[in-house]
Amino acid sequence: YIEHGYKELTIFGDTNNEFKMPANYLHIWPKHEFMLIGLPNPDKTFTCTLFAPWPILETLDNAQRIESFFKTHFADFIDLCPDYVEQCLKNPSSPLAHINLSKWNYKNKILLLGDAAHAIVPFYGQGMNAGLEDCLILYEMLAGKAASGGDDTAIETVFDAFSEH
């Protein structure tokens, strides 16, 4: 696990069931060691996620502290999400994890790529990039081994090297 956790909130549509913010954007309220993001949904809501170190999330345990935190750090969010206090009290804070395997293959028959091998928290936005990069690296390793006249242990050698990269 990493030292940050997250709490989800929802900005509901306006009285006409329309988005309260422009819909074609990722909205980010960055702060020094934490941030709030908003992602649009087809139902005209925004899924908002507060990412913060656990000591900060743990202080959001009563209405007064929640109101103080949001007024200090996200004042412009309050009008967008008028029930933010109730949502903070109702919705749990959850952990974020990062996975990195020491061996990405099994008996030279199965090889893990992308998030399956090294999952990363979603706000880094690198899951698909990691998968595509893994494919390129594996292809280059296999092509290099084939070009050098690989023998019966070529797959084992490449898979082991891939696990080390």
Short mmCIF file of N, CA and C in Angstrom, two decimals:
data_model
loop_
_atom_site.label_atom_id
_atom_site.label_comp_id
_atom_site.label_asym_id
_atom_site.label_seq_id
_atom_site.Cartn_x
_atom_site.Cartn_y
_atom_site.Cartn_z
N TYR A 1 0.83 -1.19 0.00
CA TYR A 1 0.00 0.00 0.00
C TYR A 1 0.87 1.24 0.00
N ILE A 2 0.32 2.33 -0.51
CA ILE A 2 1.05 3.57 -0.47
C ILE A 2 0.48 4.44 0.65
N GLU A 3 1.15 5.53 0.95
CA GLU A 3 0.78 6.33 2.12
C GLU A 3 -0.47 7.19 1.93
N HIS A 4 -1.00 7.21 0.72
CA HIS A 4 -2.23 7.95 0.44
C HIS A 4 -3.42 6.99 0.36
N GLY A 5 -4.57 7.51 0.69
CA GLY A 5 -5.82 6.80 0.50
C GLY A 5 -6.75 7.69 -0.31
N TYR A 6 -7.99 7.27 -0.44
CA TYR A 6 -8.93 8.08 -1.20
C TYR A 6 -10.33 7.98 -0.63
N LYS A 7 -11.12 9.00 -0.95
CA LYS A 7 -12.54 9.05 -0.57
C LYS A 7 -13.29 9.57 -1.79
N GLU A 8 -14.39 8.88 -2.15
CA GLU A 8 -15.16 9.29 -3.32
C GLU A 8 -16.39 10.10 -2.92
N LEU A 9 -16.65 11.11 -3.75
CA LEU A 9 -17.83 11.96 -3.61
C LEU A 9 -18.49 12.08 -4.98
N THR A 10 -19.73 12.51 -5.01
CA THR A 10 -20.45 12.67 -6.28
C THR A 10 -21.00 14.07 -6.38
N ILE A 11 -20.74 14.71 -7.52
CA ILE A 11 -21.41 15.96 -7.85
C ILE A 11 -22.59 15.57 -8.74
N PHE A 12 -23.78 15.80 -8.24
CA PHE A 12 -24.98 15.46 -9.00
C PHE A 12 -25.30 16.56 -10.01
N GLY A 13 -26.08 16.23 -11.03
CA GLY A 13 -26.47 17.20 -12.03
C GLY A 13 -27.26 18.35 -11.43
N ASP A 14 -27.39 19.44 -12.21
CA ASP A 14 -28.14 20.59 -11.73
C ASP A 14 -29.64 20.31 -11.79
N THR A 15 -30.45 21.32 -11.56
CA THR A 15 -31.90 21.12 -11.52
C THR A 15 -32.48 20.69 -12.86
N ASN A 16 -31.75 20.93 -13.94
CA ASN A 16 -32.17 20.46 -15.28
C ASN A 16 -31.49 19.14 -15.65
N ASN A 17 -30.88 18.51 -14.66
CA ASN A 17 -30.13 17.27 -14.86
C ASN A 17 -29.03 17.43 -15.92
N GLU A 18 -28.34 18.56 -15.85
CA GLU A 18 -27.19 18.82 -16.71
C GLU A 18 -25.95 18.89 -15.85
N PHE A 19 -24.79 18.74 -16.48
CA PHE A 19 -23.52 18.84 -15.77
C PHE A 19 -23.38 20.21 -15.11
N LYS A 20 -22.79 20.23 -13.92
CA LYS A 20 -22.53 21.49 -13.23
C LYS A 20 -21.20 22.12 -13.65
N MET A 21 -20.36 21.33 -14.32
CA MET A 21 -19.08 21.82 -14.83
C MET A 21 -18.94 21.33 -16.27
N PRO A 22 -18.03 21.91 -17.05
CA PRO A 22 -17.82 21.39 -18.41
C PRO A 22 -17.54 19.89 -18.37
N ALA A 23 -18.18 19.15 -19.25
CA ALA A 23 -18.18 17.69 -19.18
C ALA A 23 -17.00 17.03 -19.89
N ASN A 24 -16.33 17.70 -20.77
CA ASN A 24 -15.30 17.03 -21.57
C ASN A 24 -13.90 17.18 -20.99
N TYR A 25 -13.81 17.30 -19.68
CA TYR A 25 -12.52 17.54 -19.05
C TYR A 25 -12.37 16.71 -17.78
N LEU A 26 -11.13 16.47 -17.43
CA LEU A 26 -10.78 15.98 -16.11
C LEU A 26 -10.57 17.23 -15.27
N HIS A 27 -11.32 17.36 -14.20
CA HIS A 27 -11.19 18.53 -13.33
C HIS A 27 -10.30 18.15 -12.15
N ILE A 28 -9.30 18.97 -11.89
CA ILE A 28 -8.33 18.69 -10.82
C ILE A 28 -8.19 19.91 -9.93
N TRP A 29 -8.32 19.69 -8.64
CA TRP A 29 -8.04 20.71 -7.64
C TRP A 29 -6.77 20.25 -6.92
N PRO A 30 -5.60 20.65 -7.41
CA PRO A 30 -4.34 20.18 -6.80
C PRO A 30 -3.96 20.98 -5.57
N LYS A 31 -3.44 20.30 -4.61
CA LYS A 31 -2.86 20.93 -3.41
C LYS A 31 -1.48 20.32 -3.23
N HIS A 32 -0.77 20.71 -2.21
CA HIS A 32 0.61 20.26 -2.07
C HIS A 32 0.75 18.75 -1.92
N GLU A 33 0.07 18.16 -0.97
CA GLU A 33 0.22 16.72 -0.76
C GLU A 33 -1.07 15.94 -0.96
N PHE A 34 -2.09 16.61 -1.48
CA PHE A 34 -3.36 15.94 -1.75
C PHE A 34 -4.03 16.64 -2.93
N MET A 35 -5.06 15.99 -3.47
CA MET A 35 -5.80 16.58 -4.58
C MET A 35 -7.20 16.00 -4.63
N LEU A 36 -8.06 16.74 -5.31
CA LEU A 36 -9.42 16.31 -5.58
C LEU A 36 -9.58 16.32 -7.09
N ILE A 37 -10.12 15.24 -7.64
CA ILE A 37 -10.35 15.20 -9.08
C ILE A 37 -11.83 14.93 -9.35
N GLY A 38 -12.29 15.34 -10.52
CA GLY A 38 -13.67 15.09 -10.92
C GLY A 38 -13.71 14.55 -12.33
N LEU A 39 -14.35 13.40 -12.50
CA LEU A 39 -14.50 12.76 -13.81
C LEU A 39 -15.97 12.71 -14.19
N PRO A 40 -16.34 13.16 -15.41
CA PRO A 40 -17.74 13.16 -15.81
C PRO A 40 -18.27 11.76 -16.09
N ASN A 41 -19.54 11.57 -15.82
CA ASN A 41 -20.23 10.30 -16.07
C ASN A 41 -21.38 10.52 -17.06
N PRO A 42 -21.80 9.48 -17.75
CA PRO A 42 -22.91 9.61 -18.73
C PRO A 42 -24.22 10.12 -18.11
N ASP A 43 -24.42 9.90 -16.81
CA ASP A 43 -25.67 10.34 -16.18
C ASP A 43 -25.64 11.80 -15.70
N LYS A 44 -24.66 12.56 -16.18
CA LYS A 44 -24.51 14.00 -15.88
C LYS A 44 -24.02 14.27 -14.47
N THR A 45 -23.44 13.26 -13.82
CA THR A 45 -22.79 13.44 -12.52
C THR A 45 -21.29 13.47 -12.74
N PHE A 46 -20.56 13.81 -11.68
CA PHE A 46 -19.10 13.70 -11.67
C PHE A 46 -18.72 12.79 -10.51
N THR A 47 -17.88 11.83 -10.78
CA THR A 47 -17.28 11.06 -9.70
C THR A 47 -16.05 11.84 -9.27
N CYS A 48 -16.04 12.25 -8.03
CA CYS A 48 -14.92 13.03 -7.50
C CYS A 48 -14.17 12.18 -6.49
N THR A 49 -12.87 12.27 -6.54
CA THR A 49 -12.04 11.47 -5.64
C THR A 49 -11.04 12.38 -4.95
N LEU A 50 -11.06 12.33 -3.63
CA LEU A 50 -10.08 13.04 -2.82
C LEU A 50 -8.96 12.06 -2.52
N PHE A 51 -7.75 12.36 -3.02
CA PHE A 51 -6.57 11.57 -2.72
C PHE A 51 -5.76 12.34 -1.70
N ALA A 52 -5.46 11.70 -0.57
CA ALA A 52 -4.74 12.41 0.50
C ALA A 52 -3.99 11.40 1.37
N PRO A 53 -2.95 11.87 2.07
CA PRO A 53 -2.28 10.99 3.04
C PRO A 53 -3.28 10.56 4.11
N TRP A 54 -3.08 9.36 4.62
CA TRP A 54 -4.00 8.83 5.62
C TRP A 54 -4.20 9.76 6.81
N PRO A 55 -3.16 10.40 7.34
CA PRO A 55 -3.41 11.29 8.49
C PRO A 55 -4.42 12.41 8.19
N ILE A 56 -4.47 12.86 6.94
CA ILE A 56 -5.47 13.88 6.56
C ILE A 56 -6.85 13.24 6.46
N LEU A 57 -6.95 12.12 5.75
CA LEU A 57 -8.26 11.45 5.60
C LEU A 57 -8.86 11.08 6.96
N GLU A 58 -8.00 10.67 7.89
CA GLU A 58 -8.50 10.25 9.21
C GLU A 58 -9.08 11.41 10.01
N THR A 59 -8.71 12.65 9.66
CA THR A 59 -9.28 13.79 10.39
C THR A 59 -10.68 14.13 9.90
N LEU A 60 -11.09 13.60 8.76
CA LEU A 60 -12.41 13.91 8.20
C LEU A 60 -13.47 13.00 8.81
N ASP A 61 -13.59 13.08 10.12
CA ASP A 61 -14.46 12.15 10.85
C ASP A 61 -15.68 12.80 11.50
N ASN A 62 -15.82 14.13 11.34
CA ASN A 62 -17.03 14.78 11.84
C ASN A 62 -17.33 16.00 10.98
N ALA A 63 -18.57 16.48 11.06
CA ALA A 63 -19.03 17.55 10.18
C ALA A 63 -18.17 18.81 10.30
N GLN A 64 -17.81 19.18 11.50
CA GLN A 64 -17.03 20.41 11.70
C GLN A 64 -15.66 20.32 11.02
N ARG A 65 -14.98 19.22 11.18
CA ARG A 65 -13.66 19.06 10.55
C ARG A 65 -13.77 18.99 9.02
N ILE A 66 -14.79 18.33 8.55
CA ILE A 66 -14.99 18.23 7.09
C ILE A 66 -15.26 19.61 6.51
N GLU A 67 -16.17 20.36 7.14
CA GLU A 67 -16.47 21.71 6.65
C GLU A 67 -15.24 22.59 6.67
N SER A 68 -14.47 22.54 7.72
CA SER A 68 -13.26 23.34 7.83
C SER A 68 -12.25 22.97 6.75
N PHE A 69 -12.06 21.69 6.54
CA PHE A 69 -11.11 21.21 5.52
C PHE A 69 -11.52 21.70 4.13
N PHE A 70 -12.77 21.52 3.76
CA PHE A 70 -13.22 21.91 2.42
C PHE A 70 -13.25 23.43 2.26
N LYS A 71 -13.65 24.18 3.28
CA LYS A 71 -13.63 25.64 3.18
C LYS A 71 -12.21 26.16 3.02
N THR A 72 -11.26 25.51 3.67
CA THR A 72 -9.86 25.93 3.58
C THR A 72 -9.23 25.55 2.24
N HIS A 73 -9.50 24.34 1.77
CA HIS A 73 -8.76 23.81 0.61
C HIS A 73 -9.56 23.73 -0.69
N PHE A 74 -10.87 23.58 -0.60
CA PHE A 74 -11.68 23.38 -1.81
C PHE A 74 -12.96 24.20 -1.74
N ALA A 75 -12.85 25.48 -1.44
CA ALA A 75 -14.03 26.33 -1.25
C ALA A 75 -14.93 26.35 -2.49
N ASP A 76 -14.34 26.32 -3.67
CA ASP A 76 -15.16 26.36 -4.89
C ASP A 76 -15.87 25.05 -5.17
N PHE A 77 -15.52 24.00 -4.47
CA PHE A 77 -16.16 22.71 -4.62
C PHE A 77 -17.50 22.65 -3.86
N ILE A 78 -17.61 23.44 -2.81
CA ILE A 78 -18.76 23.35 -1.90
C ILE A 78 -20.08 23.62 -2.63
N ASP A 79 -20.13 24.65 -3.48
CA ASP A 79 -21.38 24.93 -4.21
C ASP A 79 -21.70 23.85 -5.24
N LEU A 80 -20.67 23.20 -5.76
CA LEU A 80 -20.89 22.13 -6.74
C LEU A 80 -21.44 20.87 -6.10
N CYS A 81 -21.08 20.67 -4.83
CA CYS A 81 -21.46 19.43 -4.13
C CYS A 81 -21.99 19.80 -2.74
N PRO A 82 -23.20 20.33 -2.67
CA PRO A 82 -23.72 20.83 -1.39
C PRO A 82 -23.85 19.79 -0.29
N ASP A 83 -23.93 18.52 -0.64
CA ASP A 83 -24.03 17.48 0.39
C ASP A 83 -22.68 16.80 0.66
N TYR A 84 -21.58 17.52 0.40
CA TYR A 84 -20.25 16.94 0.58
C TYR A 84 -20.00 16.44 2.01
N VAL A 85 -20.54 17.11 3.01
CA VAL A 85 -20.33 16.68 4.40
C VAL A 85 -20.97 15.32 4.63
N GLU A 86 -22.22 15.17 4.22
CA GLU A 86 -22.92 13.89 4.38
C GLU A 86 -22.21 12.78 3.61
N GLN A 87 -21.77 13.09 2.40
CA GLN A 87 -21.06 12.08 1.60
C GLN A 87 -19.75 11.67 2.27
N CYS A 88 -19.02 12.65 2.80
CA CYS A 88 -17.75 12.32 3.47
C CYS A 88 -17.97 11.43 4.68
N LEU A 89 -19.03 11.70 5.41
CA LEU A 89 -19.32 10.88 6.59
C LEU A 89 -19.80 9.48 6.20
N LYS A 90 -20.51 9.38 5.09
CA LYS A 90 -21.08 8.10 4.66
C LYS A 90 -20.07 7.23 3.91
N ASN A 91 -19.30 7.84 3.02
CA ASN A 91 -18.40 7.07 2.16
C ASN A 91 -17.08 6.78 2.87
N PRO A 92 -16.66 5.54 2.86
CA PRO A 92 -15.41 5.19 3.56
C PRO A 92 -14.18 5.70 2.82
N SER A 93 -13.12 5.89 3.56
CA SER A 93 -11.82 6.12 2.95
C SER A 93 -11.23 4.76 2.64
N SER A 94 -10.55 4.65 1.51
CA SER A 94 -10.04 3.36 1.06
C SER A 94 -8.56 3.46 0.71
N PRO A 95 -7.85 2.34 0.79
CA PRO A 95 -6.41 2.36 0.50
C PRO A 95 -6.11 2.32 -1.00
N LEU A 96 -4.93 2.75 -1.34
CA LEU A 96 -4.39 2.64 -2.69
C LEU A 96 -3.22 1.67 -2.64
N ALA A 97 -3.09 0.86 -3.65
CA ALA A 97 -2.02 -0.13 -3.67
C ALA A 97 -1.21 -0.02 -4.95
N HIS A 98 0.02 -0.45 -4.86
CA HIS A 98 0.91 -0.54 -6.02
C HIS A 98 1.46 -1.96 -6.00
N ILE A 99 1.38 -2.65 -7.13
CA ILE A 99 1.83 -4.05 -7.20
C ILE A 99 3.01 -4.14 -8.15
N ASN A 100 4.02 -4.85 -7.71
CA ASN A 100 5.16 -5.12 -8.57
C ASN A 100 5.63 -6.53 -8.27
N LEU A 101 5.61 -7.39 -9.28
CA LEU A 101 5.99 -8.78 -9.11
C LEU A 101 7.49 -8.96 -9.32
N SER A 102 8.05 -9.95 -8.67
CA SER A 102 9.47 -10.24 -8.87
C SER A 102 9.69 -11.15 -10.08
N LYS A 103 8.73 -11.96 -10.41
CA LYS A 103 8.84 -12.85 -11.57
C LYS A 103 7.53 -12.76 -12.34
N TRP A 104 7.62 -12.42 -13.62
CA TRP A 104 6.42 -12.17 -14.42
C TRP A 104 6.06 -13.34 -15.31
N ASN A 105 6.74 -14.45 -15.16
CA ASN A 105 6.39 -15.58 -16.01
C ASN A 105 6.32 -16.85 -15.18
N TYR A 106 5.59 -17.83 -15.72
CA TYR A 106 5.42 -19.11 -15.05
C TYR A 106 5.75 -20.21 -16.04
N LYS A 107 6.82 -20.94 -15.74
CA LYS A 107 7.24 -22.09 -16.54
C LYS A 107 7.38 -21.76 -18.03
N ASN A 108 7.72 -20.52 -18.32
CA ASN A 108 7.94 -20.08 -19.70
C ASN A 108 6.73 -20.33 -20.61
N LYS A 109 5.56 -20.37 -20.02
CA LYS A 109 4.34 -20.58 -20.79
C LYS A 109 3.37 -19.39 -20.66
N ILE A 110 3.45 -18.69 -19.54
CA ILE A 110 2.56 -17.55 -19.29
C ILE A 110 3.43 -16.37 -18.89
N LEU A 111 3.12 -15.21 -19.44
CA LEU A 111 3.86 -14.00 -19.13
C LEU A 111 2.86 -12.88 -18.81
N LEU A 112 3.04 -12.24 -17.68
CA LEU A 112 2.16 -11.14 -17.30
C LEU A 112 2.70 -9.83 -17.87
N LEU A 113 1.79 -9.00 -18.38
CA LEU A 113 2.15 -7.71 -18.94
C LEU A 113 1.27 -6.62 -18.32
N GLY A 114 1.71 -5.39 -18.40
CA GLY A 114 0.89 -4.25 -17.99
C GLY A 114 0.48 -4.30 -16.53
N ASP A 115 -0.76 -3.90 -16.25
CA ASP A 115 -1.25 -3.83 -14.88
C ASP A 115 -1.20 -5.17 -14.15
N ALA A 116 -1.32 -6.26 -14.88
CA ALA A 116 -1.25 -7.58 -14.23
C ALA A 116 0.11 -7.80 -13.59
N ALA A 117 1.14 -7.20 -14.14
CA ALA A 117 2.49 -7.37 -13.62
C ALA A 117 2.90 -6.27 -12.66
N HIS A 118 2.44 -5.08 -12.89
CA HIS A 118 2.84 -3.96 -12.04
C HIS A 118 1.75 -2.90 -12.00
N ALA A 119 0.64 -3.27 -11.38
CA ALA A 119 -0.50 -2.35 -11.27
C ALA A 119 -0.08 -1.09 -10.53
N ILE A 120 -0.66 0.00 -10.95
CA ILE A 120 -0.34 1.28 -10.35
C ILE A 120 -1.64 2.03 -10.07
N VAL A 121 -1.61 2.92 -9.12
CA VAL A 121 -2.83 3.63 -8.75
C VAL A 121 -3.37 4.41 -9.95
N PRO A 122 -4.70 4.51 -10.06
CA PRO A 122 -5.30 5.05 -11.28
C PRO A 122 -4.96 6.51 -11.58
N PHE A 123 -4.71 7.33 -10.56
CA PHE A 123 -4.50 8.74 -10.87
C PHE A 123 -3.13 9.00 -11.50
N TYR A 124 -2.26 8.03 -11.53
CA TYR A 124 -1.01 8.20 -12.29
C TYR A 124 -1.28 8.10 -13.79
N GLY A 125 -2.39 7.48 -14.17
CA GLY A 125 -2.78 7.38 -15.57
C GLY A 125 -1.80 6.61 -16.42
N GLN A 126 -1.15 5.62 -15.85
CA GLN A 126 -0.10 4.93 -16.57
C GLN A 126 -0.39 3.46 -16.85
N GLY A 127 -1.55 2.94 -16.48
CA GLY A 127 -1.85 1.52 -16.66
C GLY A 127 -1.73 1.07 -18.10
N MET A 128 -2.42 1.75 -19.00
CA MET A 128 -2.37 1.38 -20.42
C MET A 128 -0.98 1.64 -20.98
N ASN A 129 -0.37 2.76 -20.59
CA ASN A 129 0.98 3.05 -21.06
C ASN A 129 1.96 1.95 -20.67
N ALA A 130 1.84 1.46 -19.44
CA ALA A 130 2.72 0.39 -18.98
C ALA A 130 2.51 -0.88 -19.81
N GLY A 131 1.26 -1.20 -20.13
CA GLY A 131 0.96 -2.39 -20.94
C GLY A 131 1.55 -2.28 -22.33
N LEU A 132 1.39 -1.10 -22.97
CA LEU A 132 1.94 -0.91 -24.31
C LEU A 132 3.47 -0.93 -24.30
N GLU A 133 4.05 -0.32 -23.29
CA GLU A 133 5.51 -0.34 -23.18
C GLU A 133 6.02 -1.77 -22.96
N ASP A 134 5.31 -2.54 -22.14
CA ASP A 134 5.69 -3.95 -21.93
C ASP A 134 5.67 -4.71 -23.25
N CYS A 135 4.65 -4.50 -24.07
CA CYS A 135 4.57 -5.18 -25.37
C CYS A 135 5.76 -4.82 -26.26
N LEU A 136 6.10 -3.55 -26.29
CA LEU A 136 7.24 -3.10 -27.11
C LEU A 136 8.54 -3.71 -26.61
N ILE A 137 8.76 -3.68 -25.31
CA ILE A 137 9.99 -4.23 -24.75
C ILE A 137 10.08 -5.73 -25.02
N LEU A 138 9.00 -6.46 -24.82
CA LEU A 138 8.99 -7.90 -25.08
C LEU A 138 9.27 -8.17 -26.56
N TYR A 139 8.61 -7.43 -27.44
CA TYR A 139 8.84 -7.60 -28.87
C TYR A 139 10.32 -7.38 -29.21
N GLU A 140 10.90 -6.32 -28.70
CA GLU A 140 12.31 -6.03 -28.99
C GLU A 140 13.23 -7.13 -28.46
N MET A 141 12.91 -7.66 -27.29
CA MET A 141 13.72 -8.74 -26.72
C MET A 141 13.60 -10.00 -27.57
N LEU A 142 12.38 -10.34 -27.96
CA LEU A 142 12.17 -11.53 -28.80
C LEU A 142 12.82 -11.37 -30.17
N ALA A 143 12.69 -10.18 -30.77
CA ALA A 143 13.29 -9.93 -32.08
C ALA A 143 14.80 -10.00 -32.00
N GLY A 144 15.37 -9.48 -30.94
CA GLY A 144 16.82 -9.53 -30.76
C GLY A 144 17.32 -10.95 -30.60
N LYS A 145 16.59 -11.74 -29.86
CA LYS A 145 16.98 -13.15 -29.66
C LYS A 145 16.85 -13.92 -30.97
N ALA A 146 15.79 -13.68 -31.73
CA ALA A 146 15.59 -14.36 -33.02
C ALA A 146 16.69 -13.97 -34.00
N ALA A 147 17.04 -12.69 -34.02
CA ALA A 147 18.08 -12.21 -34.94
C ALA A 147 19.44 -12.81 -34.62
N SER A 148 19.66 -13.15 -33.37
CA SER A 148 20.96 -13.73 -32.99
C SER A 148 20.93 -15.25 -33.04
N GLY A 149 19.88 -15.80 -33.65
CA GLY A 149 19.81 -17.26 -33.81
C GLY A 149 19.51 -17.97 -32.52
N GLY A 150 18.45 -17.54 -31.85
CA GLY A 150 18.07 -18.13 -30.57
C GLY A 150 17.92 -19.64 -30.62
N ASP A 151 18.25 -20.28 -29.50
CA ASP A 151 18.15 -21.73 -29.42
C ASP A 151 16.91 -22.13 -28.63
N ASP A 152 16.87 -23.37 -28.16
CA ASP A 152 15.69 -23.88 -27.44
C ASP A 152 15.43 -23.16 -26.12
N THR A 153 16.43 -22.48 -25.59
CA THR A 153 16.24 -21.76 -24.32
C THR A 153 15.92 -20.27 -24.54
N ALA A 154 15.67 -19.88 -25.79
CA ALA A 154 15.44 -18.46 -26.10
C ALA A 154 14.27 -17.89 -25.32
N ILE A 155 13.15 -18.60 -25.29
CA ILE A 155 11.98 -18.08 -24.58
C ILE A 155 12.30 -17.93 -23.10
N GLU A 156 12.92 -18.93 -22.51
CA GLU A 156 13.28 -18.85 -21.09
C GLU A 156 14.19 -17.65 -20.83
N THR A 157 15.18 -17.48 -21.68
CA THR A 157 16.12 -16.36 -21.52
C THR A 157 15.41 -15.02 -21.64
N VAL A 158 14.56 -14.90 -22.65
CA VAL A 158 13.83 -13.64 -22.86
C VAL A 158 12.85 -13.39 -21.72
N PHE A 159 12.08 -14.40 -21.32
CA PHE A 159 11.11 -14.22 -20.24
C PHE A 159 11.82 -13.82 -18.93
N ASP A 160 12.94 -14.46 -18.64
CA ASP A 160 13.68 -14.10 -17.42
C ASP A 160 14.22 -12.67 -17.51
N ALA A 161 14.74 -12.30 -18.67
CA ALA A 161 15.24 -10.94 -18.86
C ALA A 161 14.11 -9.93 -18.76
N PHE A 162 12.96 -10.28 -19.32
CA PHE A 162 11.80 -9.39 -19.26
C PHE A 162 11.38 -9.17 -17.80
N SER A 163 11.40 -10.22 -17.00
CA SER A 163 11.03 -10.10 -15.59
C SER A 163 11.97 -9.18 -14.83
N GLU A 164 13.19 -9.02 -15.33
CA GLU A 164 14.18 -8.18 -14.67
C GLU A 164 14.13 -6.73 -15.10
N HIS A 165 13.51 -6.44 -16.25
CA HIS A 165 13.59 -5.07 -16.78
C HIS A 165 12.92 -4.04 -15.91
#
